[in-house]
Tab-separated table of C-alpha atoms and ligand atoms in Angstrom:
chain	number	residue	atom	x	y	z
A	65	MET	CA	145.750	64.876	113.726
A	66	SER	CA	144.664	63.111	110.578
A	67	ASN	CA	142.495	65.024	108.138
A	68	ARG	CA	139.417	63.083	107.087
A	69	ILE	CA	136.673	63.936	104.661
A	70	LEU	CA	133.543	61.918	104.012
A	71	ILE	CA	131.602	62.771	100.866
A	72	ASN	CA	128.005	61.576	100.826
A	73	ALA	CA	127.640	61.191	97.091
A	74	ASP	CA	123.963	60.341	97.414
A	75	ILE	CA	122.951	63.364	99.512
A	76	SER	CA	122.377	66.535	97.517
A	77	GLN	CA	121.799	69.688	99.509
A	78	ALA	CA	121.126	72.407	96.949
A	79	ARG	CA	121.900	73.389	93.389
A	80	ILE	CA	124.979	75.589	93.088
A	81	SER	CA	123.737	78.392	90.858
A	82	LYS	CA	126.187	79.144	88.075
A	83	HIS	CA	125.626	82.799	88.906
A	84	ILE	CA	127.758	82.331	92.018
A	85	TYR	CA	130.615	82.626	89.506
A	86	GLY	CA	129.452	86.065	88.337
A	87	HIS	CA	131.422	89.216	87.636
A	88	PHE	CA	131.205	92.962	88.023
A	89	ALA	CA	132.535	95.573	85.583
A	90	GLU	CA	132.212	99.253	86.441
A	91	HIS	CA	133.117	102.474	84.675
A	92	LEU	CA	136.096	102.740	86.959
A	93	GLY	CA	139.744	103.174	86.040
A	94	ARG	CA	140.736	100.855	83.196
A	95	CYS	CA	138.039	98.225	83.648
A	96	ILE	CA	135.620	99.156	80.855
A	97	TYR	CA	137.834	101.481	78.794
A	98	GLU	CA	141.090	99.729	77.798
A	99	GLY	CA	140.208	96.556	79.701
A	100	ILE	CA	137.106	95.616	77.755
A	101	TRP	CA	136.278	98.371	75.298
A	102	VAL	CA	138.897	99.749	72.914
A	103	GLY	CA	136.613	100.970	70.135
A	104	GLU	CA	136.413	99.736	66.558
A	105	GLY	CA	139.253	101.944	65.341
A	106	SER	CA	141.748	100.477	67.822
A	107	PRO	CA	144.810	98.538	66.612
A	108	ILE	CA	143.999	96.051	69.408
A	109	PRO	CA	142.017	93.211	67.781
A	110	ASN	CA	138.374	93.731	68.634
A	111	THR	CA	134.833	92.697	67.792
A	112	LYS	CA	132.813	95.883	67.313
A	113	GLY	CA	135.060	97.656	69.796
A	114	ILE	CA	135.326	94.861	72.400
A	115	ARG	CA	138.782	93.324	72.941
A	116	LYS	CA	138.985	89.841	71.443
A	117	ASP	CA	141.588	88.522	73.880
A	118	VAL	CA	139.493	89.474	76.903
A	119	LEU	CA	136.347	88.058	75.323
A	120	GLU	CA	138.053	84.757	74.672
A	121	ALA	CA	139.486	84.529	78.197
A	122	LEU	CA	136.132	85.255	79.828
A	123	ARG	CA	134.312	82.788	77.615
A	124	ALA	CA	136.812	80.115	78.640
A	125	ILE	CA	135.810	80.424	82.294
A	126	ARG	CA	132.123	80.392	81.327
A	127	ILE	CA	131.303	83.777	82.827
A	128	PRO	CA	127.600	83.411	83.640
A	129	VAL	CA	126.520	86.961	84.515
A	130	LEU	CA	128.017	90.442	84.378
A	131	ARG	CA	126.976	93.377	86.585
A	132	TRP	CA	127.213	96.896	85.091
A	133	PRO	CA	127.598	99.976	85.046
A	134	GLY	CA	128.464	100.254	88.778
A	135	GLY	CA	129.001	100.357	91.723
A	136	CYS	CA	129.005	103.934	92.825
A	137	PHE	CA	129.032	104.948	89.162
A	138	ALA	CA	125.530	103.484	88.712
A	139	ASP	CA	123.896	106.132	90.875
A	140	GLU	CA	125.433	108.886	88.767
A	141	TYR	CA	124.857	107.230	85.424
A	142	HIS	CA	122.155	108.492	83.116
A	143	TRP	CA	121.618	105.853	80.483
A	144	LYS	CA	120.309	108.225	77.825
A	145	ASP	CA	123.792	109.813	77.690
A	146	GLY	CA	125.171	106.507	76.411
A	147	ILE	CA	123.063	105.751	73.326
A	148	GLY	CA	122.968	107.052	69.740
A	149	PRO	CA	125.865	108.240	67.557
A	150	TYR	CA	129.138	108.414	69.489
A	151	GLU	CA	129.857	112.000	68.515
A	152	ARG	CA	126.611	113.104	70.128
A	153	ARG	CA	127.064	111.240	73.382
A	154	LYS	CA	127.482	113.432	76.419
A	155	ARG	CA	130.936	113.757	77.927
A	156	MET	CA	130.695	113.711	81.703
A	157	VAL	CA	133.088	113.695	84.644
A	158	ASN	CA	133.425	110.421	86.526
A	159	THR	CA	133.473	112.171	89.889
A	160	HIS	CA	133.715	109.007	91.940
A	161	TRP	CA	136.592	107.452	90.139
A	162	GLY	CA	139.510	109.736	89.379
A	163	GLY	CA	137.558	112.716	88.010
A	164	VAL	CA	138.297	111.599	84.466
A	165	ILE	CA	136.190	112.313	81.386
A	166	GLU	CA	133.674	109.610	80.573
A	167	ASN	CA	132.729	109.847	76.909
A	168	ASN	CA	129.835	107.401	77.202
A	169	HIS	CA	131.045	105.362	74.227
A	170	PHE	CA	130.335	102.203	76.151
A	171	GLY	CA	126.593	102.346	76.785
A	172	THR	CA	123.574	100.074	76.783
A	173	HIS	CA	124.007	98.727	73.227
A	174	GLU	CA	127.695	98.017	73.780
A	175	PHE	CA	127.080	96.303	77.124
A	176	MET	CA	124.305	94.148	75.731
A	177	LEU	CA	126.522	93.193	72.797
A	178	LEU	CA	129.280	92.242	75.241
A	179	CYS	CA	126.876	89.962	77.120
A	180	GLU	CA	125.671	88.405	73.882
A	181	LEU	CA	129.241	87.694	72.817
A	182	LEU	CA	130.020	86.221	76.228
A	183	GLU	CA	126.713	84.326	76.267
A	184	CYS	CA	126.158	85.587	79.789
A	185	GLU	CA	123.224	87.229	81.547
A	186	PRO	CA	123.339	91.012	81.833
A	187	TYR	CA	122.806	92.384	85.331
A	188	ILE	CA	122.059	96.091	85.151
A	189	CYS	CA	122.155	98.358	88.168
A	190	GLY	CA	119.763	101.310	87.920
A	191	ASN	CA	120.159	104.802	89.314
A	192	VAL	CA	118.181	105.598	92.466
A	193	GLY	CA	120.641	108.041	94.059
A	194	SER	CA	120.467	110.761	91.393
A	195	GLY	CA	117.981	109.341	88.911
A	196	THR	CA	114.223	109.440	88.604
A	197	VAL	CA	111.606	106.729	88.613
A	198	GLN	CA	110.792	107.689	85.018
A	199	GLU	CA	114.415	107.328	83.937
A	200	MET	CA	114.668	103.862	85.444
A	201	SER	CA	111.325	102.792	84.057
A	202	GLU	CA	112.201	103.998	80.555
A	203	TRP	CA	115.526	102.176	80.617
A	204	VAL	CA	113.737	98.898	81.204
A	205	GLU	CA	111.225	99.776	78.474
A	206	TYR	CA	114.071	100.671	76.095
A	207	MET	CA	115.790	97.360	76.634
A	208	THR	CA	112.888	94.952	76.832
A	209	PHE	CA	109.722	96.291	75.177
A	210	ASP	CA	108.734	94.308	72.097
A	211	GLY	CA	106.424	96.278	69.803
A	212	GLU	CA	105.615	99.921	69.456
A	213	SER	CA	106.398	102.247	72.348
A	214	PRO	CA	108.379	105.472	72.618
A	215	MET	CA	111.457	103.739	74.027
A	216	ALA	CA	111.236	100.662	71.778
A	217	ASN	CA	110.978	102.953	68.728
A	218	TRP	CA	114.018	104.865	69.904
A	219	ARG	CA	115.955	101.616	70.374
A	220	GLU	CA	115.101	100.662	66.823
A	221	GLU	CA	116.268	104.045	65.526
A	222	ASN	CA	119.555	103.311	67.298
A	223	GLY	CA	119.971	100.084	65.373
A	224	ARG	CA	118.403	97.390	67.533
A	225	GLU	CA	114.974	96.215	66.502
A	226	LYS	CA	114.462	93.200	68.769
A	227	PRO	CA	114.403	93.748	72.515
A	228	TRP	CA	117.134	92.243	74.616
A	229	ARG	CA	116.430	89.674	77.279
A	230	LEU	CA	117.144	91.201	80.647
A	231	LYS	CA	116.755	89.156	83.776
A	232	TYR	CA	118.698	90.855	86.544
A	233	PHE	CA	118.023	94.458	87.510
A	234	GLY	CA	119.351	96.190	90.632
A	235	VAL	CA	117.406	99.089	92.128
A	236	GLY	CA	120.363	101.240	93.123
A	237	ASN	CA	123.731	100.449	94.676
A	238	GLU	CA	125.074	100.982	98.192
A	239	ASN	CA	122.131	103.196	99.017
A	240	TRP	CA	123.531	103.501	102.567
A	241	GLY	CA	126.651	105.181	101.102
A	242	CYS	CA	127.613	106.455	97.645
A	243	GLY	CA	124.117	105.609	96.387
A	244	GLY	CA	122.410	108.285	98.471
A	245	HIS	CA	123.427	107.960	102.146
A	246	MET	CA	119.945	106.786	103.010
A	247	ARG	CA	118.500	105.259	106.125
A	248	PRO	CA	117.194	101.728	105.578
A	249	GLU	CA	113.592	102.803	106.266
A	250	TYR	CA	113.826	105.534	103.626
A	251	TYR	CA	115.485	103.274	101.053
A	252	ALA	CA	112.948	100.502	101.710
A	253	ASP	CA	110.175	102.931	100.750
A	254	LEU	CA	112.096	104.188	97.720
A	255	TYR	CA	112.764	100.601	96.675
A	256	ARG	CA	109.036	99.847	96.856
A	257	ARG	CA	108.297	102.853	94.668
A	258	TYR	CA	111.041	102.470	92.035
A	259	GLN	CA	110.562	98.736	91.603
A	260	THR	CA	106.866	99.258	90.823
A	261	TYR	CA	107.878	100.743	87.475
A	262	VAL	CA	110.503	98.129	86.659
A	263	ARG	CA	108.024	96.325	84.445
A	264	ASN	CA	107.867	92.908	82.862
A	265	TYR	CA	107.208	93.429	79.157
A	266	GLY	CA	106.116	90.498	76.978
A	267	ASN	CA	107.858	87.337	78.084
A	268	ASN	CA	110.699	89.140	79.799
A	269	ARG	CA	110.692	88.472	83.540
A	270	ILE	CA	112.866	90.679	85.702
A	271	PHE	CA	114.541	89.424	88.862
A	272	LYS	CA	114.519	92.558	91.002
A	273	ILE	CA	117.434	93.095	93.351
A	274	ALA	CA	117.206	95.507	96.264
A	275	GLY	CA	120.308	97.322	97.470
A	276	GLY	CA	121.505	95.456	100.529
A	277	ALA	CA	123.728	95.814	103.531
A	278	ASN	CA	127.295	96.833	103.977
A	279	VAL	CA	129.217	94.046	105.743
A	280	ASP	CA	127.548	93.398	109.117
A	281	ASP	CA	124.769	95.979	109.008
A	282	TYR	CA	122.169	93.414	110.034
A	283	ASN	CA	119.626	96.122	110.774
A	284	TRP	CA	119.646	97.050	107.070
A	285	THR	CA	118.726	93.491	106.117
A	286	GLU	CA	116.050	93.351	108.834
A	287	VAL	CA	114.381	96.587	107.711
A	288	LEU	CA	114.540	95.752	104.003
A	289	MET	CA	113.132	92.276	104.484
A	290	LYS	CA	110.416	93.520	106.792
A	291	HIS	CA	109.211	96.385	104.639
A	292	ALA	CA	110.033	95.301	101.112
A	293	GLY	CA	110.887	91.573	101.196
A	294	GLY	CA	107.721	90.621	99.343
A	295	LEU	CA	108.570	92.932	96.437
A	296	MET	CA	112.072	91.718	95.748
A	297	ASP	CA	113.666	88.608	94.239
A	298	GLY	CA	117.121	89.315	95.586
A	299	LEU	CA	118.807	91.361	98.285
A	300	SER	CA	122.426	92.316	97.934
A	301	LEU	CA	125.363	92.270	100.341
A	302	HIS	CA	128.797	93.854	99.907
A	303	TYR	CA	131.881	92.645	101.703
A	304	TYR	CA	135.518	93.162	100.723
A	305	THR	CA	138.559	91.389	102.167
A	306	ILE	CA	140.857	94.176	103.374
A	307	PRO	CA	143.857	93.152	105.493
A	308	GLY	CA	144.469	96.689	106.799
A	309	ASP	CA	142.162	99.583	107.466
A	310	PHE	CA	139.934	100.995	104.707
A	311	TRP	CA	140.879	104.620	105.379
A	312	LEU	CA	144.303	104.344	107.030
A	313	GLY	CA	145.915	101.903	104.603
A	314	LYS	CA	144.504	98.704	103.202
A	315	GLY	CA	147.849	96.964	102.742
A	316	SER	CA	149.875	96.189	99.652
A	317	ALA	CA	148.842	93.604	97.063
A	318	LEU	CA	152.375	92.194	96.826
A	319	ASP	CA	154.506	93.571	99.640
A	320	PHE	CA	153.052	91.876	102.705
A	321	ASP	CA	154.230	89.712	105.584
A	322	THR	CA	152.964	86.523	107.186
A	323	ASP	CA	150.772	88.494	109.606
A	324	GLU	CA	148.987	90.090	106.683
A	325	TRP	CA	148.620	86.732	104.967
A	326	PHE	CA	146.939	85.320	108.050
A	327	VAL	CA	144.700	88.371	108.583
A	328	THR	CA	143.665	88.271	104.921
A	329	MET	CA	142.585	84.639	105.219
A	330	LYS	CA	140.772	85.337	108.468
A	331	ARG	CA	138.860	88.227	106.915
A	332	ALA	CA	138.038	86.198	103.818
A	333	LEU	CA	136.625	83.442	106.024
A	334	HIS	CA	134.426	86.050	107.732
A	335	MET	CA	132.155	85.825	104.674
A	336	ASP	CA	130.798	82.596	106.147
A	337	GLU	CA	129.524	84.316	109.292
A	338	LEU	CA	128.100	87.224	107.307
A	339	ILE	CA	126.067	84.927	105.071
A	340	SER	CA	124.844	82.890	108.044
A	341	ARG	CA	123.718	85.924	109.991
A	342	HIS	CA	122.169	87.885	107.110
A	343	GLY	CA	120.655	84.580	105.975
A	344	ALA	CA	119.119	83.966	109.406
A	345	ILE	CA	117.349	87.343	109.217
A	346	MET	CA	116.146	86.560	105.712
A	347	ASP	CA	114.887	83.162	106.953
A	348	LYS	CA	112.675	84.936	109.463
A	349	TYR	CA	110.768	86.736	106.696
A	350	ASP	CA	111.342	84.274	103.891
A	351	PRO	CA	111.594	80.724	105.301
A	352	ASP	CA	111.200	79.198	101.840
A	353	LYS	CA	114.314	81.038	100.660
A	354	ARG	CA	112.551	82.621	97.700
A	355	VAL	CA	114.647	85.786	97.948
A	356	GLY	CA	118.218	85.197	96.834
A	357	LEU	CA	121.187	86.677	98.653
A	358	ILE	CA	123.147	88.489	95.958
A	359	ILE	CA	126.721	89.182	97.008
A	360	ASP	CA	127.300	91.538	94.125
A	361	GLU	CA	130.610	92.954	95.349
A	362	TRP	CA	133.303	90.874	97.015
A	363	GLY	CA	137.035	90.289	96.763
A	364	THR	CA	140.325	91.714	97.980
A	365	TRP	CA	140.839	95.455	98.211
A	366	PHE	CA	144.427	96.656	98.648
A	367	ASP	CA	146.228	99.961	98.198
A	368	VAL	CA	146.657	100.816	94.524
A	369	GLU	CA	149.904	99.850	92.809
A	370	PRO	CA	152.561	102.522	93.443
A	371	GLY	CA	152.509	105.207	90.775
A	372	THR	CA	148.977	104.488	89.562
A	373	ASN	CA	145.953	106.788	89.808
A	374	PRO	CA	144.481	106.365	93.337
A	375	GLY	CA	140.988	106.663	91.829
A	376	PHE	CA	141.555	103.734	89.464
A	377	LEU	CA	141.858	100.967	92.100
A	378	TYR	CA	144.442	99.041	90.102
A	379	GLN	CA	146.100	96.266	92.120
A	380	GLN	CA	148.221	93.213	91.390
A	381	ASN	CA	146.996	89.745	92.197
A	382	SER	CA	148.970	86.936	93.822
A	383	ILE	CA	148.489	83.387	95.038
A	384	ARG	CA	147.005	85.040	98.164
A	385	ASP	CA	144.159	86.462	96.055
A	386	ALA	CA	143.643	83.092	94.402
A	387	LEU	CA	143.196	81.375	97.761
A	388	VAL	CA	140.855	84.123	98.942
A	389	ALA	CA	138.691	83.401	95.881
A	390	ALA	CA	138.829	79.648	96.481
A	391	LEU	CA	137.833	80.104	100.152
A	392	HIS	CA	134.904	82.237	99.021
A	393	PHE	CA	133.686	79.616	96.571
A	394	ASN	CA	133.729	76.898	99.218
A	395	ILE	CA	131.712	79.231	101.470
A	396	PHE	CA	129.288	80.230	98.702
A	397	HIS	CA	128.713	76.561	97.846
A	398	LYS	CA	127.943	75.785	101.478
A	399	HIS	CA	125.214	78.453	101.410
A	400	ALA	CA	123.936	77.604	97.934
A	401	ASP	CA	120.376	77.343	99.202
A	402	ARG	CA	120.356	81.106	99.866
A	403	VAL	CA	123.161	82.555	97.760
A	404	HIS	CA	121.799	82.932	94.241
A	405	MET	CA	124.490	85.114	92.716
A	406	THR	CA	127.830	86.695	93.526
A	407	ASN	CA	129.899	89.151	91.499
A	408	ILE	CA	133.598	89.506	92.131
A	409	ALA	CA	134.896	93.065	91.994
A	410	GLN	CA	136.048	93.520	89.293
A	411	THR	CA	136.593	91.697	86.022
A	412	VAL	CA	139.538	93.562	84.452
A	413	ASN	CA	142.205	95.965	85.815
A	414	VAL	CA	140.294	96.893	88.993
A	415	LEU	CA	140.552	95.387	92.518
A	416	GLN	CA	140.631	91.550	92.502
A	417	ALA	CA	140.702	91.237	88.741
A	418	MET	CA	140.685	88.122	86.602
A	419	ILE	CA	142.578	89.879	83.835
A	420	LEU	CA	145.157	92.660	83.691
A	421	THR	CA	145.932	94.540	80.500
A	422	GLU	CA	148.688	96.841	79.342
A	423	GLY	CA	148.183	98.154	75.799
A	424	ASP	CA	147.624	95.105	73.645
A	425	ASN	CA	149.034	92.747	76.294
A	426	MET	CA	146.835	90.743	78.575
A	427	LEU	CA	147.596	88.435	81.487
A	428	LEU	CA	145.492	86.017	83.480
A	429	THR	CA	145.754	86.471	87.221
A	430	PRO	CA	145.911	83.651	89.802
A	431	THR	CA	142.271	84.518	90.623
A	432	TYR	CA	141.320	83.805	87.007
A	433	HIS	CA	142.718	80.303	87.372
A	434	ILE	CA	140.548	79.619	90.425
A	435	PHE	CA	137.461	80.631	88.419
A	436	ASP	CA	138.632	78.238	85.735
A	437	MET	CA	139.324	75.308	88.075
A	438	PHE	CA	136.120	75.753	90.095
A	439	LYS	CA	133.775	76.278	87.135
A	440	VAL	CA	132.963	72.546	87.245
A	441	HIS	CA	130.698	73.328	90.198
A	442	GLN	CA	128.431	75.634	88.175
A	443	GLU	CA	124.860	74.274	88.240
A	444	ALA	CA	126.003	71.113	90.037
A	445	GLU	CA	124.324	69.614	93.112
A	446	LEU	CA	126.098	70.462	96.334
A	447	LEU	CA	126.941	67.228	98.151
A	448	SER	CA	126.873	66.685	101.885
A	449	VAL	CA	130.422	66.568	103.263
A	450	GLU	CA	131.535	65.658	106.785
A	451	SER	CA	135.073	66.466	107.794
A	452	THR	CA	137.646	66.539	110.539
A	453	LEU	CA	140.358	68.907	109.422
A	454	GLY	CA	143.390	70.514	111.007
A	455	ILE	CA	144.099	73.986	112.205
A	456	CYS	CA	146.416	76.667	110.888
A	457	GLU	CA	148.038	78.553	113.738
A	458	HIS	CA	149.660	81.963	113.756
A	459	GLN	CA	150.821	83.796	116.862
A	460	GLY	CA	148.312	82.100	119.116
A	461	GLN	CA	145.387	82.512	116.696
A	462	GLU	CA	143.771	79.644	114.835
A	463	LEU	CA	142.002	79.241	111.516
A	464	PRO	CA	140.826	76.146	109.661
A	465	GLN	CA	143.797	75.005	107.582
A	466	VAL	CA	141.760	73.277	104.891
A	467	THR	CA	138.321	74.023	103.485
A	468	VAL	CA	136.399	71.750	101.172
A	469	SER	CA	133.337	71.428	98.975
A	470	ALA	CA	132.030	68.739	96.658
A	471	SER	CA	129.323	68.623	94.013
A	472	LYS	CA	127.770	66.306	91.470
A	473	ASP	CA	127.207	67.670	87.966
A	474	HIS	CA	124.347	66.791	85.606
A	475	GLU	CA	126.410	63.918	84.141
A	476	GLY	CA	126.872	62.397	87.593
A	477	ARG	CA	130.516	63.508	87.859
A	478	ILE	CA	131.688	64.300	91.359
A	479	HIS	CA	134.084	67.184	91.808
A	480	LEU	CA	135.982	67.943	94.968
A	481	SER	CA	137.660	71.271	95.719
A	482	LEU	CA	140.137	71.788	98.536
A	483	VAL	CA	142.060	74.807	99.780
A	484	ASN	CA	145.052	74.791	102.122
A	485	ILE	CA	145.799	78.279	103.469
A	486	ASP	CA	148.806	77.325	105.590
A	487	LEU	CA	152.064	78.960	104.488
A	488	GLY	CA	154.310	76.048	105.420
A	489	GLN	CA	152.382	72.891	106.245
A	490	GLU	CA	151.061	70.466	103.695
A	491	ALA	CA	147.955	68.507	104.687
A	492	GLU	CA	147.647	64.763	104.305
A	493	ILE	CA	143.977	64.024	103.739
A	494	TYR	CA	141.909	60.845	103.562
A	495	VAL	CA	138.767	61.160	101.514
A	496	GLU	CA	136.094	58.525	101.772
A	497	VAL	CA	133.215	58.497	99.346
A	498	ARG	CA	129.846	57.005	100.291
A	499	GLY	CA	127.029	56.362	97.863
A	500	LEU	CA	129.185	55.843	94.787
A	501	ASP	CA	129.876	52.411	93.271
A	502	ALA	CA	133.571	53.060	92.897
A	503	VAL	CA	135.978	55.959	92.944
A	504	GLU	CA	137.791	56.141	89.632
A	505	LEU	CA	139.936	59.198	89.764
A	506	GLN	CA	139.872	61.125	86.476
A	507	PRO	CA	143.164	62.478	85.206
A	508	VAL	CA	141.912	66.016	85.198
A	509	GLY	CA	142.836	67.093	88.713
A	510	ARG	CA	144.520	70.478	88.841
A	511	ILE	CA	146.437	72.370	91.478
A	512	LEU	CA	147.210	76.060	91.820
A	513	THR	CA	150.090	76.804	94.137
A	514	ALA	CA	153.256	78.893	94.334
A	515	LYS	CA	156.719	78.945	95.884
A	516	HIS	CA	156.291	82.291	97.642
A	517	MET	CA	153.237	83.861	99.227
A	518	ASN	CA	153.329	86.886	96.928
A	519	ASP	CA	154.030	85.065	93.660
A	520	HIS	CA	152.046	86.612	90.833
A	521	ASN	CA	151.937	86.935	87.075
A	522	THR	CA	153.490	89.804	85.144
A	523	PHE	CA	153.464	90.757	81.479
A	524	GLU	CA	157.069	89.513	81.279
A	525	GLN	CA	156.337	86.290	83.200
A	526	PRO	CA	152.627	85.588	82.766
A	527	ASN	CA	152.722	81.968	83.949
A	528	THR	CA	154.470	82.148	87.324
A	529	VAL	CA	151.212	81.112	88.985
A	530	ALA	CA	149.303	78.749	86.728
A	531	PRO	CA	147.418	75.499	87.243
A	532	ALA	CA	149.332	72.221	86.946
A	533	PRO	CA	148.183	68.598	86.988
A	534	PHE	CA	147.695	67.371	90.533
A	535	GLU	CA	149.638	64.207	91.127
A	536	GLN	CA	149.955	63.793	94.887
A	537	VAL	CA	146.891	61.602	95.101
A	538	VAL	CA	146.185	57.869	95.107
A	539	ALA	CA	142.772	56.285	94.837
A	540	ASP	CA	141.246	52.962	95.733
A	541	LYS	CA	137.635	51.802	95.538
A	542	ALA	CA	136.632	53.482	98.774
A	543	GLY	CA	138.287	56.808	98.376
A	544	LEU	CA	141.483	58.794	98.084
A	545	LYS	CA	144.576	59.718	99.963
A	546	LEU	CA	146.169	62.973	98.990
A	547	ARG	CA	148.790	65.467	100.034
A	548	LEU	CA	147.678	69.037	99.701
A	549	PRO	CA	150.714	71.335	99.589
A	550	ALA	CA	150.865	74.541	101.606
A	551	MET	CA	149.297	77.567	99.865
A	552	SER	CA	147.296	75.582	97.352
A	553	ALA	CA	143.878	74.956	95.852
A	554	VAL	CA	142.992	71.717	94.108
A	555	THR	CA	140.026	70.491	92.112
A	556	LEU	CA	139.605	66.785	91.357
A	557	CYS	CA	137.062	64.697	89.468
A	558	LEU	CA	136.332	61.452	91.318
A	559	ASN	CA	134.505	59.352	88.755
B	745	AHR	O1	134.051	98.167	93.507
B	745	AHR	C1	134.416	99.464	93.846
B	745	AHR	C2	133.346	100.202	94.641
B	745	AHR	O2	133.170	99.589	95.870
B	745	AHR	C3	131.970	100.216	94.051
B	745	AHR	O3	131.793	101.192	93.095
B	745	AHR	C4	131.110	100.478	95.231
B	745	AHR	O4	129.816	99.954	95.100
B	745	AHR	C5	131.894	99.859	96.373
B	745	AHR	O5	131.985	100.709	97.452
């Protein structure tokens, strides 16, 4: 069967929010400490304690928003422990993640500085599970009140006179699980109460995010939308791609077979159904799509690397992870009218990371390269695409072999992204473009692919999986003909 794609360059469907390319960094394992924060006294080059190499790498992919401090950690975090002189900050036990000592050296001021240096929006997750309404309310006052108030005065004493701009605030995390094991009815009421005191001070306008469903808990979404939909700007959803079983063994990040490859892709593609079905419930209560779906935890979750702390969730990252990310972006684009933000879990050294560090070494994972290649879609208009594409078959089961999305940026440039998940078959594809005077392929097309399904980058060989110019494409006025190799993702600029 021939693969055909028609891009309607004159039909925009929605704006692809740049926040779809967001991140998540938790006090978990070596994400914050070592991965981002090394402290000013560290021999690792840093800006006020934040690693320079990591800063530079994240700026290069235009990280738009960063969620912090958790995750499960958020509902045990008491922000007042993490401000003021370091020597007076409370040392606590990170009970969720490895039982290690958390010295609170990375707190509100350090996080806000990180976001300023990255030029990204902070997204703070407040504590509902073990925190009080007053504590949450005062945190917002501390960060955003301009003028005289108890919290603003305290902020100034701690060295920051001007308030920070804070847009995104989450009212708890996984309130059905580590955030309090609540029933949706109970959390909906708590959400209504806590969010009342998440105030807008001065010109600062907070986008309030309610804790959403786990995977396919559609009842959670129904109850939250019904009882609290009018008081929220966003509702979250968490879904991880796990090839095995969460409790019995998730599968290895590098040592896997073709069955696991196929299952991983199938489970990644499940995100499409989840968004459609949660979205349909949201449509019932919010037909104008005012409330954004915030997928603030997604990505692969494998068994930890052998010999590493099981509570640190450190895993390697291969071409398989890269294609999982690329599949997700094509899905997120498709639902750009509802999906306002997503945050991959997690930025450095944890789960599906962009960056791995070891002492003063840093490497960019295959997933990082997908964020880099796909960043052209940030804030672009999603274009209508019609396609007839082939099937990838494995032991009698079928999946779409190729997924696609296209967008037009504010300069009128059209970008096309394609993913081929098949392990052995390339895909020959004809792309026709309607509504554009002429296709003039720009020499900036890039491909990410690999020889083997578990190829990955190491500190010794950091560029085994890295983008290369994409050359298997010819263009004429009407469109393109291209050959998309097995196990690859490509992004092209068409004009
Ligand atoms: O990302 C790791 C953990 O996964 C988060 O802390 C939690 O919210 C989720 O269960």
